[in-house]
Coordinates of C-alpha atoms and ligand atoms in Angstrom, one line a residue:
Chain A
X29 CA 37.8 -18.0 -19.8
X30 CA 35.3 -15.2 -20.0
X31 CA 36.2 -11.7 -21.3
X32 CA 34.1 -8.6 -21.6
X33 CA 35.6 -5.9 -23.7
X34 CA 34.3 -2.3 -23.7
X35 CA 30.8 -3.4 -22.9
X36 CA 28.2 -0.7 -23.1
X37 CA 24.5 -1.0 -22.5
X38 CA 21.8 1.6 -22.0
X39 CA 18.0 1.2 -21.5
X40 CA 16.4 4.1 -23.3
X41 CA 18.3 7.2 -22.3
X42 CA 19.6 5.6 -19.2
X43 CA 23.2 4.3 -19.5
X44 CA 23.8 1.3 -17.2
X45 CA 27.2 -0.1 -18.4
X46 CA 29.6 2.3 -19.9
X47 CA 32.7 0.5 -21.1
X48 CA 33.2 -2.5 -18.8
X49 CA 36.4 -4.5 -19.3
X50 CA 36.7 -7.7 -17.2
X51 CA 38.5 -11.0 -17.7
X52 CA 37.6 -14.0 -15.7
X53 CA 39.9 -17.0 -15.6
X54 CA 39.0 -20.6 -15.8
X55 CA 38.1 -22.3 -12.5
X56 CA 38.1 -19.0 -10.7
X57 CA 35.5 -17.9 -8.1
X58 CA 35.0 -14.4 -9.3
X59 CA 32.8 -11.9 -7.4
X60 CA 31.0 -8.9 -8.9
X61 CA 30.1 -6.3 -6.3
X62 CA 28.6 -2.9 -6.3
X63 CA 25.5 -0.9 -5.2
X64 CA 22.0 -2.1 -6.1
X65 CA 21.1 -0.9 -9.6
X66 CA 24.6 -0.5 -10.7
X67 CA 24.1 -3.1 -13.4
X68 CA 25.6 -6.3 -12.0
X69 CA 22.7 -8.5 -13.1
X70 CA 22.7 -6.7 -16.5
X71 CA 26.3 -7.5 -16.9
X72 CA 26.0 -11.3 -16.3
X73 CA 22.8 -11.6 -18.4
X74 CA 24.9 -10.5 -21.4
X75 CA 27.0 -13.6 -21.1
X76 CA 24.1 -15.9 -21.9
X77 CA 22.4 -13.7 -24.4
X78 CA 19.4 -12.6 -22.3
X79 CA 20.5 -9.0 -23.1
X80 CA 22.6 -7.8 -26.1
X81 CA 25.2 -5.1 -25.8
X82 CA 25.0 -1.8 -27.5
X83 CA 28.7 -1.8 -28.0
X84 CA 31.6 -4.0 -27.0
X85 CA 32.5 -7.7 -27.3
X86 CA 32.1 -10.8 -25.1
X87 CA 34.4 -13.7 -25.5
X88 CA 33.8 -17.2 -24.1
X89 CA 37.1 -19.2 -24.6
X90 CA 38.1 -17.0 -27.6
X91 CA 34.8 -17.2 -29.3
X92 CA 33.0 -13.9 -29.7
X93 CA 29.5 -14.6 -28.7
X94 CA 27.6 -11.3 -28.5
X95 CA 26.3 -11.5 -32.1
X96 CA 25.1 -15.1 -32.0
X97 CA 21.5 -15.8 -32.9
X98 CA 19.1 -16.9 -30.2
X99 CA 19.4 -20.5 -31.5
X100 CA 23.2 -20.4 -31.5
X101 CA 23.0 -19.2 -27.9
X102 CA 21.5 -22.5 -26.8
X103 CA 24.9 -24.1 -27.1
X104 CA 26.5 -21.3 -24.9
X105 CA 23.7 -21.7 -22.3
X106 CA 24.4 -25.4 -21.9
X107 CA 28.0 -24.6 -21.0
X108 CA 27.1 -21.6 -18.9
X109 CA 24.3 -21.9 -16.3
X110 CA 22.7 -19.1 -14.4
X111 CA 21.0 -18.9 -11.0
X112 CA 18.8 -15.9 -11.1
X113 CA 18.4 -13.3 -8.3
X114 CA 14.7 -14.2 -8.0
X115 CA 15.2 -18.0 -8.6
X116 CA 12.7 -18.0 -11.5
X117 CA 11.4 -21.5 -10.7
X118 CA 8.3 -22.4 -12.7
X119 CA 5.1 -21.9 -10.7
X120 CA 3.2 -24.7 -12.4
X121 CA 5.8 -27.4 -11.5
X122 CA 6.8 -28.9 -8.2
X123 CA 10.4 -28.4 -7.0
X124 CA 11.2 -31.9 -8.2
X125 CA 9.7 -31.4 -11.6
X126 CA 11.5 -28.0 -11.9
X127 CA 14.8 -29.8 -11.4
X128 CA 13.8 -32.7 -13.6
X129 CA 12.9 -30.4 -16.5
X130 CA 16.4 -29.6 -17.9
X131 CA 17.4 -33.2 -17.2
X132 CA 14.5 -34.5 -19.3
X133 CA 15.1 -31.9 -22.0
X134 CA 18.9 -32.2 -22.4
X135 CA 19.8 -35.7 -21.3
X136 CA 16.9 -37.3 -23.2
X137 CA 15.8 -39.3 -20.3
X138 CA 12.2 -40.5 -19.7
X139 CA 10.2 -38.7 -17.1
X140 CA 10.7 -41.4 -14.4
X141 CA 14.5 -41.5 -14.7
X142 CA 14.7 -37.7 -14.8
X143 CA 12.8 -37.5 -11.6
X144 CA 15.1 -40.0 -9.9
X145 CA 18.1 -38.0 -10.9
X146 CA 16.4 -34.7 -9.9
X147 CA 15.9 -36.1 -6.5
X148 CA 19.6 -36.7 -6.1
X149 CA 20.2 -33.1 -7.1
X150 CA 17.8 -31.9 -4.5
X151 CA 19.6 -33.9 -1.9
X152 CA 22.8 -32.0 -2.7
X153 CA 21.2 -28.7 -1.6
X154 CA 19.3 -30.3 1.3
X155 CA 15.9 -29.7 -0.2
X156 CA 14.7 -33.3 -0.8
X157 CA 11.9 -33.0 1.8
X158 CA 10.3 -30.3 -0.3
X159 CA 10.4 -32.3 -3.5
X160 CA 6.7 -32.3 -3.9
X161 CA 6.1 -28.7 -2.8
X162 CA 5.3 -26.0 -5.3
X163 CA 7.7 -23.1 -5.4
X164 CA 5.1 -20.6 -4.3
X165 CA 4.8 -22.3 -1.0
X166 CA 8.5 -21.9 -0.2
X167 CA 10.6 -19.0 1.2
X168 CA 13.1 -17.1 -1.0
X169 CA 16.0 -18.9 0.4
X170 CA 14.6 -22.4 -0.2
X171 CA 13.6 -21.4 -3.7
X172 CA 17.1 -20.2 -4.4
X173 CA 18.6 -23.6 -3.3
X174 CA 16.2 -25.4 -5.6
X175 CA 17.2 -23.0 -8.4
X176 CA 20.9 -23.8 -7.8
X177 CA 20.1 -27.5 -8.0
X178 CA 18.2 -27.0 -11.3
X179 CA 21.1 -25.0 -12.9
X180 CA 23.7 -27.6 -11.8
X181 CA 21.8 -30.4 -13.5
X182 CA 23.3 -29.3 -16.8
X183 CA 26.8 -29.8 -15.4
X184 CA 27.9 -26.4 -16.7
X185 CA 31.5 -25.3 -17.1
X186 CA 30.6 -21.8 -16.0
X187 CA 27.9 -20.9 -13.4
X188 CA 26.6 -17.4 -12.9
X189 CA 25.1 -16.9 -9.4
X190 CA 23.1 -13.7 -9.0
X191 CA 23.0 -12.9 -5.3
X192 CA 22.9 -16.6 -4.2
X193 CA 23.0 -15.9 -0.5
X194 CA 20.6 -12.9 -0.3
X195 CA 17.6 -13.9 1.7
X196 CA 19.2 -17.0 3.1
X197 CA 19.7 -17.7 6.8
X198 CA 23.4 -17.6 7.8
X199 CA 23.8 -21.4 7.9
X200 CA 22.3 -21.9 4.5
X201 CA 24.3 -19.0 3.2
X202 CA 27.6 -20.6 4.3
X203 CA 26.5 -23.9 2.8
X204 CA 26.0 -22.1 -0.5
X205 CA 29.5 -20.6 -0.1
X206 CA 31.0 -24.1 0.5
X207 CA 29.1 -25.4 -2.5
X208 CA 30.5 -22.7 -4.8
X209 CA 34.0 -23.2 -3.5
X210 CA 33.7 -26.9 -4.0
X211 CA 32.4 -26.5 -7.6
X212 CA 35.5 -24.5 -8.4
X213 CA 38.0 -26.6 -6.5
X214 CA 36.8 -30.1 -7.3
X215 CA 35.0 -29.8 -10.6
X216 CA 37.0 -26.7 -11.9
X217 CA 33.8 -24.9 -12.7
X218 CA 34.2 -21.2 -13.2
X219 CA 31.8 -19.4 -10.7
X220 CA 30.8 -15.8 -11.3
X221 CA 29.0 -14.6 -8.2
X222 CA 27.1 -11.3 -7.9
X223 CA 26.9 -10.6 -4.2
X224 CA 26.6 -8.0 -1.4
X225 CA 27.4 -10.6 1.2
X226 CA 30.7 -9.4 2.7
X227 CA 31.2 -12.7 4.5
X228 CA 31.0 -14.7 1.3
X229 CA 33.1 -12.2 -0.5
X230 CA 35.9 -12.3 2.0
X231 CA 35.8 -16.1 2.5
X232 CA 35.6 -17.6 -0.9
X233 CA 36.4 -15.0 -3.6
X234 CA 39.5 -15.5 -5.7
X235 CA 39.2 -12.2 -7.4
X236 CA 36.6 -9.4 -7.1
X237 CA 35.5 -6.6 -9.4
X238 CA 33.6 -3.6 -8.1
X239 CA 31.4 -1.7 -10.5
X240 CA 30.6 1.9 -9.9
X241 CA 28.7 4.2 -12.2
X242 CA 28.8 1.9 -15.2
X243 CA 32.6 1.3 -15.0
X244 CA 35.1 -0.9 -13.2
X245 CA 36.2 0.8 -10.1
X246 CA 38.6 -1.9 -8.8
X247 CA 39.5 -5.4 -9.9
X248 CA 41.7 -7.5 -7.7
X249 CA 42.1 -10.1 -5.0
X250 CA 40.6 -10.0 -1.5
X251 CA 43.8 -8.6 -0.1
X252 CA 43.9 -5.9 -2.7
X253 CA 40.4 -4.9 -1.8
X254 CA 41.2 -4.9 1.9
X255 CA 44.2 -2.7 1.3
X256 CA 42.6 -0.4 -1.2
X257 CA 42.7 3.3 -0.3
X258 CA 39.9 4.3 -2.7
X259 CA 37.3 5.9 -0.5
X260 CA 34.4 4.5 -2.5
X261 CA 35.8 0.9 -2.3
X262 CA 36.4 1.4 1.4
X263 CA 32.9 2.7 2.0
X264 CA 31.4 -0.3 0.3
X265 CA 33.5 -3.0 2.0
X266 CA 33.1 -1.5 5.4
X267 CA 29.4 -1.0 4.7
X268 CA 29.2 2.5 6.2
X269 CA 26.4 4.9 5.6
X270 CA 28.8 8.0 5.5
X271 CA 31.1 8.5 2.6
X272 CA 31.6 9.7 -0.9
X273 CA 29.3 7.1 -2.5
X274 CA 26.1 8.4 -4.1
Chain B
X15 CA -1.3 4.2 -45.0
X16 CA 1.7 5.4 -43.0
X17 CA 2.2 8.3 -45.4
X18 CA -1.3 9.6 -44.8
X19 CA -0.8 9.1 -41.1
X20 CA 2.3 11.1 -41.2
X21 CA 0.4 13.9 -43.0
X22 CA -2.2 13.8 -40.4
X23 CA 0.4 14.1 -37.7
X24 CA 2.0 17.0 -39.5
X25 CA -1.4 18.7 -39.9
X26 CA -2.0 18.1 -36.2
X27 CA 1.2 19.7 -35.3
X28 CA 0.6 23.0 -37.2
X29 CA -1.0 25.4 -34.7
X30 CA -3.9 27.5 -35.9
X31 CA -4.9 25.2 -38.7
X32 CA -6.4 22.6 -36.6
X33 CA -8.0 23.2 -33.2
X34 CA -6.4 21.6 -30.1
X35 CA -9.3 19.2 -29.5
X36 CA -9.2 18.0 -33.1
X37 CA -5.4 17.6 -32.8
X38 CA -5.9 15.3 -29.8
X39 CA -8.4 13.2 -31.6
X40 CA -6.2 12.8 -34.7
X41 CA -3.3 11.9 -32.5
X42 CA -5.2 9.3 -30.7
X43 CA -6.5 7.8 -33.9
X44 CA -3.0 7.8 -35.3
X45 CA -1.6 6.1 -32.3
X46 CA -4.3 3.4 -32.1
X47 CA -3.9 2.6 -35.8
X48 CA -0.2 2.3 -35.4
X49 CA -0.8 0.2 -32.3
X50 CA -3.1 -2.2 -34.1
X51 CA -0.6 -2.5 -37.0
X52 CA 2.1 -3.3 -34.6
X53 CA 0.1 -5.9 -32.8
X54 CA -1.0 -7.6 -36.0
X55 CA 2.6 -7.7 -37.1
X56 CA 3.7 -9.1 -33.8
X57 CA 1.0 -11.8 -33.9
X58 CA 2.0 -12.8 -37.4
X59 CA 5.7 -13.0 -36.4
X60 CA 4.6 -15.3 -33.5
X61 CA 2.6 -17.5 -35.8
X62 CA 5.7 -17.8 -38.0
X63 CA 7.8 -18.9 -35.1
X64 CA 5.2 -21.4 -34.0
X65 CA 4.9 -22.9 -37.5
X66 CA 8.7 -23.3 -37.7
X67 CA 8.6 -25.5 -34.6
X68 CA 6.7 -28.1 -36.6
X69 CA 9.5 -28.6 -39.2
X70 CA 10.8 -30.9 -37.7
X71 CA 8.2 -31.3 -34.9
X72 CA 9.6 -29.9 -31.6
X73 CA 6.8 -30.2 -29.1
X74 CA 6.8 -31.0 -25.4
X75 CA 4.2 -33.8 -25.1
X76 CA 4.0 -33.5 -21.3
X77 CA 3.1 -29.9 -21.5
X78 CA 0.6 -30.6 -24.3
X79 CA -1.1 -33.2 -22.2
X80 CA -1.1 -31.0 -19.1
X81 CA -2.6 -28.1 -21.0
X82 CA -5.3 -30.1 -22.8
X83 CA -6.3 -31.5 -19.4
X84 CA -6.4 -28.2 -17.7
X85 CA -8.1 -26.3 -20.4
X86 CA -10.7 -29.0 -21.0
X87 CA -11.6 -29.4 -17.3
X88 CA -11.7 -25.8 -16.7
X89 CA -14.2 -25.0 -19.5
X90 CA -16.5 -28.0 -19.6
X91 CA -18.9 -27.0 -16.9
X92 CA -19.3 -23.4 -18.0
X93 CA -19.7 -24.3 -21.6
X94 CA -22.2 -27.0 -20.9
X95 CA -24.3 -24.6 -18.8
X96 CA -24.2 -21.8 -21.4
X97 CA -25.1 -24.2 -24.2
X98 CA -28.2 -25.6 -22.5
X99 CA -29.5 -22.0 -22.3
X100 CA -28.5 -21.1 -25.8
X101 CA -30.6 -24.0 -27.0
X102 CA -33.5 -23.0 -24.8
X103 CA -33.5 -19.4 -25.9
X104 CA -33.6 -20.4 -29.5
X105 CA -36.8 -22.3 -28.9
X106 CA -38.4 -19.7 -26.6
X107 CA -37.7 -16.9 -29.1
X108 CA -39.2 -18.9 -31.9
X109 CA -42.2 -20.2 -30.0
X110 CA -44.6 -17.4 -30.9
X111 CA -44.1 -17.8 -34.6
X112 CA -44.0 -21.6 -34.4
X113 CA -47.4 -21.6 -32.7
X114 CA -48.8 -19.0 -35.0
X115 CA -47.9 -20.9 -38.2
X116 CA -47.9 -24.3 -36.5
X117 CA -44.5 -24.9 -37.9
X118 CA -43.4 -27.5 -35.3
X119 CA -41.7 -29.6 -37.9
X120 CA -39.2 -26.8 -38.7
X121 CA -38.2 -26.1 -35.1
X122 CA -35.5 -28.7 -35.1
X123 CA -34.1 -27.5 -38.4
X124 CA -34.2 -23.9 -37.4
X125 CA -32.5 -24.4 -34.1
X126 CA -29.9 -26.7 -35.6
X127 CA -29.1 -24.3 -38.5
X128 CA -28.6 -21.3 -36.2
X129 CA -26.8 -23.2 -33.4
X130 CA -24.5 -25.3 -35.6
X131 CA -23.6 -22.6 -38.1
X132 CA -23.4 -19.4 -36.1
X133 CA -24.4 -19.2 -32.5
X134 CA -22.8 -22.3 -31.1
X135 CA -19.2 -21.6 -32.4
X136 CA -19.3 -17.9 -31.7
X137 CA -20.7 -18.1 -28.1
X138 CA -18.5 -21.0 -27.2
X139 CA -15.4 -19.3 -28.6
X140 CA -16.3 -16.1 -26.6
X141 CA -16.7 -18.1 -23.4
X142 CA -13.5 -20.0 -24.1
X143 CA -11.6 -16.8 -24.7
X144 CA -12.9 -15.3 -21.4
X145 CA -12.0 -18.4 -19.5
X146 CA -9.0 -20.1 -21.1
X147 CA -7.6 -17.3 -23.2
X148 CA -7.6 -14.8 -20.4
X149 CA -6.0 -17.3 -18.0
X150 CA -3.3 -18.1 -20.6
X151 CA -2.4 -14.5 -21.1
X152 CA -2.2 -13.9 -17.3
X153 CA 0.0 -17.0 -16.8
X154 CA 2.4 -16.2 -19.6
X155 CA 2.5 -12.5 -18.5
X156 CA 3.3 -13.5 -15.0
X157 CA 6.1 -15.7 -16.3
X158 CA 7.5 -12.8 -18.2
X159 CA 7.5 -10.3 -15.3
X160 CA 8.9 -12.9 -12.9
X161 CA 11.7 -13.7 -15.4
X162 CA 10.5 -17.4 -15.7
X163 CA 10.8 -17.1 -19.5
X164 CA 14.4 -15.9 -19.2
X165 CA 14.8 -18.8 -16.8
X166 CA 13.8 -21.2 -19.5
X167 CA 16.1 -19.6 -22.0
X168 CA 19.0 -19.8 -19.5
X169 CA 18.4 -23.5 -19.3
X170 CA 18.7 -23.7 -23.1
X171 CA 15.0 -24.6 -23.4
X172 CA 13.2 -22.8 -26.2
X173 CA 10.1 -21.0 -24.7
X174 CA 8.2 -21.2 -28.0
X175 CA 8.5 -25.0 -28.3
X176 CA 8.2 -25.7 -24.6
X177 CA 5.5 -23.2 -23.6
X178 CA 3.8 -21.7 -26.6
X179 CA 3.4 -24.6 -29.0
X180 CA 1.6 -26.9 -26.5
X181 CA -0.7 -24.1 -25.5
X182 CA -1.4 -23.2 -29.1
X183 CA -2.3 -26.8 -30.0
X184 CA -4.3 -27.3 -26.9
X185 CA -6.4 -24.2 -27.4
X186 CA -7.2 -25.0 -31.0
X187 CA -7.9 -28.7 -30.3
X188 CA -9.9 -28.0 -27.1
X189 CA -12.1 -25.3 -28.6
X190 CA -12.9 -27.7 -31.5
X191 CA -13.9 -30.5 -29.1
X192 CA -15.8 -28.1 -26.8
X193 CA -17.7 -26.7 -29.8
X194 CA -18.8 -30.2 -30.8
X195 CA -19.8 -30.9 -27.2
X196 CA -21.5 -27.6 -26.7
X197 CA -23.4 -27.9 -30.0
X198 CA -24.8 -31.2 -28.9
X199 CA -25.8 -29.9 -25.5
X200 CA -27.4 -26.8 -27.1
X201 CA -29.4 -29.0 -29.4
X202 CA -30.6 -31.2 -26.5
X203 CA -31.5 -28.0 -24.6
X204 CA -33.5 -26.8 -27.6
X205 CA -35.2 -30.2 -27.9
X206 CA -36.0 -30.3 -24.2
X207 CA -37.5 -26.8 -24.1
X208 CA -39.3 -27.5 -27.4
X209 CA -41.0 -30.4 -25.7
X210 CA -41.7 -28.5 -22.5
X211 CA -43.0 -25.3 -24.0
X212 CA -44.3 -26.3 -27.4
X213 CA -44.9 -30.0 -26.9
X214 CA -42.7 -31.0 -29.8
X215 CA -41.6 -34.6 -29.6
X216 CA -37.9 -35.4 -29.6
X217 CA -38.4 -37.6 -32.6
X218 CA -39.9 -34.8 -34.6
X219 CA -37.2 -32.3 -33.5
X220 CA -34.3 -34.5 -34.4
X221 CA -36.0 -35.6 -37.6
X222 CA -35.9 -31.9 -38.5
X223 CA -32.2 -31.8 -37.9
X224 CA -31.2 -35.1 -39.6
X225 CA -33.4 -34.7 -42.7
X226 CA -33.3 -30.9 -43.4
X227 CA -29.8 -29.9 -42.3
X228 CA -27.0 -30.5 -44.8
X229 CA -23.6 -31.9 -43.7
X230 CA -22.1 -28.6 -44.9
X231 CA -24.0 -26.7 -42.2
X232 CA -22.2 -28.7 -39.6
X233 CA -18.8 -28.4 -41.3
X234 CA -19.2 -24.6 -41.6
X235 CA -19.5 -24.3 -37.8
X236 CA -16.6 -26.6 -37.2
X237 CA -14.3 -24.7 -39.6
X238 CA -15.3 -21.6 -37.8
X239 CA -14.4 -23.1 -34.4
X240 CA -10.9 -24.0 -35.8
X241 CA -10.3 -20.4 -37.0
X242 CA -11.6 -18.9 -33.7
X243 CA -9.3 -21.3 -31.8
X244 CA -6.4 -20.0 -33.9
X245 CA -7.3 -16.4 -33.2
X246 CA -7.7 -16.9 -29.4
X247 CA -4.5 -19.0 -29.2
X248 CA -2.4 -16.4 -31.0
X249 CA -3.8 -13.3 -29.4
X250 CA -3.7 -14.7 -25.9
X251 CA -0.1 -16.0 -26.3
X252 CA 1.0 -12.8 -28.0
X253 CA -0.3 -10.4 -25.4
X254 CA 1.0 -12.6 -22.6
X255 CA 4.5 -12.6 -24.0
X256 CA 4.4 -8.9 -24.7
X257 CA 3.7 -7.9 -21.1
X258 CA 5.9 -5.1 -19.8
X259 CA 5.8 -3.3 -16.5
X260 CA 5.1 -5.7 -13.7
X261 CA 1.7 -6.8 -12.3
X262 CA -0.3 -3.9 -13.7
X263 CA 1.1 -4.8 -17.1
X264 CA -0.4 -8.3 -16.7
X265 CA -3.8 -6.9 -16.0
X266 CA -3.7 -4.7 -19.1
X267 CA -2.5 -7.6 -21.3
X268 CA -5.4 -9.8 -20.2
X269 CA -7.8 -7.0 -21.1
X270 CA -6.2 -6.4 -24.5
X271 CA -6.1 -10.1 -25.2
X272 CA -9.8 -10.7 -24.5
X273 CA -10.8 -7.6 -26.5
X274 CA -8.6 -8.6 -29.5
X275 CA -9.9 -12.1 -29.5
X276 CA -13.5 -10.9 -29.5
X277 CA -12.9 -8.5 -32.3
X278 CA -11.0 -11.1 -34.2
X279 CA -13.8 -13.6 -33.7
X280 CA -16.5 -11.3 -35.0
X281 CA -14.5 -10.0 -38.0
X282 CA -13.4 -13.4 -39.1
X283 CA -16.9 -14.7 -38.7
X284 CA -18.1 -12.1 -41.1
X285 CA -15.6 -13.0 -43.7
X286 CA -15.9 -16.8 -43.2
X287 CA -19.6 -16.5 -43.7
X288 CA -19.0 -15.0 -47.1
X289 CA -16.1 -17.3 -48.0
X290 CA -17.6 -20.6 -47.3
X291 CA -20.9 -20.1 -49.0
Ligands
ADP16 N1 15.2 -5.0 -19.0 C1 15.4 -3.8 -18.5 N2 14.8 -2.7 -19.0 C2 15.0 -1.5 -18.6 N3 15.8 -1.2 -17.6 C3 16.5 -2.2 -17.0 C4 16.3 -3.6 -17.4 N4 17.1 -4.4 -16.7 C5 17.7 -3.6 -15.8 N5 17.4 -2.3 -16.0 C6 17.9 -1.2 -15.2 O1 19.3 -1.3 -15.2 C7 19.8 -0.9 -13.9 C8 20.7 -2.0 -13.4 O2 19.9 -3.1 -13.0 P1 20.5 -4.4 -12.3 O3 21.6 -5.0 -13.2 O4 19.4 -5.3 -12.1 O5 21.1 -3.9 -11.0 P2 21.9 -4.8 -9.9 O6 23.3 -4.3 -10.0 O7 21.2 -4.4 -8.6 O8 21.7 -6.2 -10.3 C9 18.6 -0.7 -13.0 O9 18.5 0.7 -12.9 C10 17.4 -1.2 -13.8 O10 16.3 -0.4 -13.6
MG17 MG1 20.6 -7.7 -9.5

């Protein structure tokens, strides 16, 4: 279980999160939606200690984690993987080496064995033919799949996906949807997904939260979102240019 | 220090007492002093973090090997080339006096003394900083702005022990090796030009080095190269990690790192020269 309580965060004078309360259940596929720049990435980065809140608390299975030291956060990060919006693969390593790195570091395998396991992980995301390619030579979508494979090597209990389908072709995007749903259904991994992709949202989300102006606008199931009368929510999920949204 | 700075700022803010131009100058001085203090502080904090990774040793040996290889390969040719000419210049500059006083027996000693104690370590360190240090800052800075460092942290991998410690060790070790190598090349360059321009035999030249130079003269240069390596490693890593503001920020950081290294090299050389004698 993940729980944000009254989370506030500003950068300089600019307030991004202004009292966010969200509870995410175990094994859930939980979507975070909202306009670009509303603070979705900022919110999930707090969970693994890449950012620290100005006020508020964060609970991971009843442990308050927002005041842990950088070192103590390592334990949290092993349980809670993150796939970044911009993949963040390491330029200096091939795709295979990228995926092998956390295996080598955390499973204490030699380099050879780590590479063998990394290759299996790449097959899961259909990227094995690019094993020896450097990330710079790949498109955004392919990099993202490699990044997903790299995060999953740690067999995390929670995975944070930051816009996992943005920049992917429709087929790859649906494959990622299936992968996320399977993680939740088969391995009971809690998946927190930041997304604008209406197709993903309405096909695999268990529950959804919409952020607007630093606060929770609506939290509910897919049906609750479809039925919502809130003009701002309506404008977002219908994707129309006209409306009350700023 | 900060108190007097504050007074200056106060004085600068009072209109009428100080002209506007002077105000601007004082502000700028104040800001750059504060900046230098901040950077020095940041560099010392980084050094502390690095040192802590040695107790117990937490070093990524693959990264260490990769960096050693890369840094060595990258700088060998350029340092070899510079060194030959450093040796040659020594001889060319000295040739007028050597001929005048027919002091050919001392050319080897003179060139050896200057190259091994002073010129070799300094010039090689400056080349190394421009080549390897600048590259290191750019690489780390790019990793910061593209969130690769956060990516490492999210994989529960400590960026200091995975990225910084191997680079730190490689730079110090590699500069030391390159200084030994460069010194040898420079001496050979000096011997070669000594023979070509002054007709000094190799045997006489190297006799001057082996008989007249003290081991201490060699050690001084090597100690310097270790200190210079430390300075380049720390400043290039610090400025790389401190990058803010996208690609332009990387450019600024590379610039700052090379300048800081050069200043650090000259200042520490001055003090080392006093300390070791
Ligand atoms: N490290 C940071 N420093 C300053 N401002 C930041 C930082 N990270 C995010 N922001 C700001 O916070 C706001 C929310 O960003 P983000 O969470 O990335 O938006 P999104 O919802 O599109 O993921 C943006 O306006 C961004 O400029
Ligand atoms: Mg984002």
